[in-house]
Amino acid sequence: YIYYATYLSEKIGYARYITILRQLEANPQFRFHPIFKWFDEGCNVEFRHGEAFAVLMRSNPHLLEGGNRLWIRFFVLAVYCTMYVRDHMRPNFFAALGMTPDWFDWEVFKKTSAITTQVFPFTLDTDAPIFRELMQKMYENTVAIGASRTKGGLFGGLTRLGLMASNALCFVRLFVQPVKEHTLPANPRYQPAY
């Protein structure tokens, strides 16, 4: 399981950094901190780390078959859901970069999905309207969970439990959505294209 999680972490990290880098290259007025000047180097480091795990998984095909496909789906979905909710909780950060969390997340999901075709035999259908609706519902539930904590008391606690159950149901519904199957490329090496 560590292979899936680490590979995905490195590749989504690359997609996040490269998306920010390209945005700031096109709009340097939003480069509000010097750290963004070194994002190109950081992008490449993330990318290379992921390549090592790509080779490990492709050289062990059983890691990508059978029940392991469920683990792949679980990790990809868990990372996407967490990223979507957390990013949407920080709209001011993205506004400072000249973008919205919504645009950023869908762009990162698109890039990550394209990159992971080098190893994973399918990608999530992040363009499906139901996928987007359920992600937004999880974000709205998470905001409401925070409000129920502030409210406190028995009613606040019961409300929070209901919202957490709703998020769990959203996750299950996302998990069972059809995926986009594809044939793995003969060569697992992927060149950064962004």
CSV table of C-alpha atoms in Angstrom, one decimal:
chain,number,residue,atom,x,y,z
A,1,TYR,CA,0.0,0.0,0.0
A,2,ILE,CA,2.9,2.3,0.6
A,3,TYR,CA,3.8,2.1,-3.1
A,4,TYR,CA,0.4,3.5,-4.1
A,5,ALA,CA,0.3,6.2,-1.5
A,6,THR,CA,3.9,7.4,-2.1
A,7,TYR,CA,3.7,7.3,-5.9
A,8,LEU,CA,0.4,9.2,-5.8
A,9,SER,CA,1.8,11.7,-3.3
A,10,GLU,CA,4.8,12.5,-5.5
A,11,LYS,CA,2.8,12.7,-8.7
A,12,ILE,CA,0.0,14.9,-7.3
A,13,GLY,CA,2.7,17.0,-5.6
A,14,TYR,CA,4.3,17.5,-9.0
A,15,ALA,CA,0.9,18.4,-10.6
A,16,ARG,CA,0.2,20.9,-7.8
A,17,TYR,CA,3.6,22.6,-8.0
A,18,ILE,CA,3.7,22.7,-11.8
A,19,THR,CA,0.2,24.2,-11.9
A,20,ILE,CA,1.2,26.9,-9.5
A,21,LEU,CA,4.5,27.5,-11.3
A,22,ARG,CA,2.8,27.9,-14.7
A,23,GLN,CA,0.2,30.2,-13.2
A,24,LEU,CA,2.9,32.4,-11.7
A,25,GLU,CA,5.0,32.4,-14.9
A,26,ALA,CA,2.0,33.7,-16.8
A,27,ASN,CA,1.0,36.1,-14.0
A,28,PRO,CA,4.2,37.2,-12.1
A,29,GLN,CA,2.2,39.8,-10.3
A,30,PHE,CA,0.8,37.0,-8.1
A,31,ARG,CA,4.3,35.8,-7.0
A,32,PHE,CA,3.9,37.0,-3.4
A,33,HIS,CA,6.8,35.1,-1.9
A,34,PRO,CA,10.3,34.3,-3.2
A,35,ILE,CA,9.8,30.6,-2.6
A,36,PHE,CA,7.8,30.4,-5.8
A,37,LYS,CA,11.0,31.2,-7.7
A,38,TRP,CA,12.3,27.7,-6.9
A,39,PHE,CA,9.1,25.8,-7.7
A,40,ASP,CA,10.6,24.5,-11.0
A,41,GLU,CA,13.3,22.6,-9.0
A,42,GLY,CA,10.7,21.3,-6.5
A,43,CYS,CA,8.5,20.1,-9.3
A,44,ASN,CA,11.3,18.0,-10.8
A,45,VAL,CA,12.2,16.5,-7.5
A,46,GLU,CA,8.6,15.4,-6.9
A,47,PHE,CA,8.4,14.0,-10.4
A,48,ARG,CA,11.6,12.0,-10.1
A,49,HIS,CA,10.7,10.5,-6.8
A,50,GLY,CA,7.4,9.2,-8.3
A,51,GLU,CA,9.3,7.7,-11.2
A,52,ALA,CA,11.1,5.3,-8.8
A,53,PHE,CA,7.8,4.0,-7.5
A,54,ALA,CA,6.4,3.7,-11.0
A,55,VAL,CA,9.2,1.4,-11.9
A,56,LEU,CA,8.7,-0.7,-8.7
A,57,MET,CA,5.0,-1.2,-9.4
A,58,ARG,CA,5.4,-1.8,-13.1
A,59,SER,CA,8.1,-4.5,-12.4
A,60,ASN,CA,5.6,-6.2,-10.0
A,61,PRO,CA,2.4,-6.4,-12.1
A,62,HIS,CA,0.5,-8.2,-9.4
A,63,LEU,CA,0.4,-4.9,-7.5
A,64,LEU,CA,-1.8,-3.5,-10.2
A,65,GLU,CA,-4.2,-6.4,-10.6
A,66,GLY,CA,-7.1,-8.1,-8.8
A,67,GLY,CA,-8.0,-6.8,-5.3
A,68,ASN,CA,-5.1,-4.3,-5.5
A,69,ARG,CA,-7.2,-2.3,-8.0
A,70,LEU,CA,-9.5,-1.5,-5.1
A,71,TRP,CA,-6.6,-0.2,-3.1
A,72,ILE,CA,-5.5,1.9,-6.0
A,73,ARG,CA,-9.0,3.3,-6.3
A,74,PHE,CA,-9.2,3.9,-2.6
A,75,PHE,CA,-5.9,5.8,-2.4
A,76,VAL,CA,-6.5,7.9,-5.4
A,77,LEU,CA,-10.1,8.8,-4.3
A,78,ALA,CA,-9.0,9.5,-0.7
A,79,VAL,CA,-6.2,11.9,-1.9
A,80,TYR,CA,-8.5,13.7,-4.3
A,81,CYS,CA,-11.3,14.1,-1.7
A,82,THR,CA,-8.8,15.4,0.9
A,83,MET,CA,-7.2,17.8,-1.5
A,84,TYR,CA,-10.5,19.1,-2.8
A,85,VAL,CA,-11.9,19.8,0.7
A,86,ARG,CA,-8.7,21.3,2.1
A,87,ASP,CA,-8.1,23.5,-0.8
A,88,HIS,CA,-11.6,24.8,-0.8
A,89,MET,CA,-11.2,25.7,2.8
A,90,ARG,CA,-8.4,28.2,1.8
A,91,PRO,CA,-9.9,30.4,-0.9
A,92,ASN,CA,-7.8,33.4,0.1
A,93,PHE,CA,-4.6,31.5,-0.6
A,94,PHE,CA,-5.7,30.7,-4.2
A,95,ALA,CA,-7.1,34.2,-4.7
A,96,ALA,CA,-3.6,35.5,-3.8
A,97,LEU,CA,-2.2,33.2,-6.6
A,98,GLY,CA,-4.8,34.6,-9.0
A,99,MET,CA,-6.9,31.4,-9.3
A,100,THR,CA,-9.8,29.7,-7.6
A,101,PRO,CA,-9.5,26.4,-5.6
A,102,ASP,CA,-12.1,24.9,-8.0
A,103,TRP,CA,-10.1,25.6,-11.1
A,104,PHE,CA,-6.9,24.6,-9.4
A,105,ASP,CA,-8.2,21.2,-8.1
A,106,TRP,CA,-9.8,20.2,-11.4
A,107,GLU,CA,-6.6,21.1,-13.3
A,108,VAL,CA,-4.5,19.1,-10.8
A,109,PHE,CA,-6.8,16.1,-11.1
A,110,LYS,CA,-6.6,16.2,-14.9
A,111,LYS,CA,-2.8,16.3,-14.8
A,112,THR,CA,-2.5,13.7,-12.1
A,113,SER,CA,-4.8,11.4,-14.0
A,114,ALA,CA,-2.8,11.8,-17.2
A,115,ILE,CA,0.4,11.1,-15.4
A,116,THR,CA,-0.8,8.0,-13.4
A,117,THR,CA,-1.8,6.3,-16.7
A,118,GLN,CA,1.9,5.2,-16.7
A,119,VAL,CA,1.2,2.8,-13.8
A,120,PHE,CA,-2.4,2.6,-12.8
A,121,PRO,CA,-4.7,0.6,-15.2
A,122,PHE,CA,-7.5,3.1,-14.8
A,123,THR,CA,-8.2,6.7,-13.8
A,124,LEU,CA,-11.2,8.2,-12.0
A,125,ASP,CA,-13.7,9.9,-14.1
A,126,THR,CA,-13.3,13.4,-12.6
A,127,ASP,CA,-15.2,15.0,-15.4
A,128,ALA,CA,-18.4,13.1,-14.6
A,129,PRO,CA,-21.0,15.6,-13.2
A,130,ILE,CA,-21.8,13.2,-10.3
A,131,PHE,CA,-18.1,13.1,-9.3
A,132,ARG,CA,-18.0,16.9,-9.1
A,133,GLU,CA,-21.3,17.1,-7.3
A,134,LEU,CA,-20.3,14.6,-4.7
A,135,MET,CA,-16.9,16.3,-4.1
A,136,GLN,CA,-18.7,19.6,-3.6
A,137,LYS,CA,-21.2,18.0,-1.2
A,138,MET,CA,-18.3,16.7,0.9
A,139,TYR,CA,-16.8,20.2,1.0
A,140,GLU,CA,-20.2,21.7,2.1
A,141,ASN,CA,-20.6,19.0,4.7
A,142,THR,CA,-17.1,19.7,6.1
A,143,VAL,CA,-17.9,23.4,6.4
A,144,ALA,CA,-21.2,22.5,8.2
A,145,ILE,CA,-19.2,20.1,10.5
A,146,GLY,CA,-17.1,23.1,11.6
A,147,ALA,CA,-20.2,25.2,12.2
A,148,SER,CA,-21.7,22.4,14.3
A,149,ARG,CA,-18.5,22.2,16.4
A,150,THR,CA,-18.9,25.9,17.2
A,151,LYS,CA,-22.5,25.4,18.1
A,152,GLY,CA,-21.6,22.6,20.4
A,153,GLY,CA,-24.1,20.7,22.6
A,154,LEU,CA,-26.1,17.6,21.9
A,155,PHE,CA,-27.8,19.0,18.8
A,156,GLY,CA,-24.4,20.1,17.4
A,157,GLY,CA,-22.9,16.7,18.1
A,158,LEU,CA,-25.8,14.9,16.4
A,159,THR,CA,-25.6,17.2,13.5
A,160,ARG,CA,-21.9,16.6,13.2
A,161,LEU,CA,-22.5,12.8,13.2
A,162,GLY,CA,-25.1,13.1,10.5
A,163,LEU,CA,-22.7,15.2,8.3
A,164,MET,CA,-19.8,12.8,8.8
A,165,ALA,CA,-22.1,9.9,7.8
A,166,SER,CA,-23.1,11.9,4.7
A,167,ASN,CA,-19.4,12.4,3.8
A,168,ALA,CA,-18.9,8.7,4.3
A,169,LEU,CA,-21.8,8.0,1.9
A,170,CYS,CA,-20.5,10.5,-0.6
A,171,PHE,CA,-17.1,8.7,-0.5
A,172,VAL,CA,-18.8,5.3,-1.1
A,173,ARG,CA,-20.8,6.7,-4.0
A,174,LEU,CA,-17.6,8.1,-5.5
A,175,PHE,CA,-15.8,4.8,-4.9
A,176,VAL,CA,-18.4,2.8,-6.9
A,177,GLN,CA,-18.5,5.3,-9.9
A,178,PRO,CA,-17.3,3.8,-13.2
A,179,VAL,CA,-13.6,4.4,-13.9
A,180,LYS,CA,-11.8,5.0,-17.2
A,181,GLU,CA,-9.9,1.8,-18.1
A,182,HIS,CA,-6.8,1.9,-20.3
A,183,THR,CA,-4.0,-0.3,-21.4
A,184,LEU,CA,-0.7,0.4,-19.7
A,185,PRO,CA,2.0,1.7,-22.0
A,186,ALA,CA,4.9,-0.6,-22.9
A,187,ASN,CA,7.4,1.9,-21.4
A,188,PRO,CA,6.5,3.1,-17.9
A,189,ARG,CA,8.7,6.1,-18.2
A,190,TYR,CA,6.8,9.3,-18.3
A,191,GLN,CA,8.3,12.6,-19.4
A,192,PRO,CA,7.1,15.8,-17.6
A,193,ALA,CA,4.9,17.5,-20.2
A,194,TYR,CA,3.6,20.5,-18.2
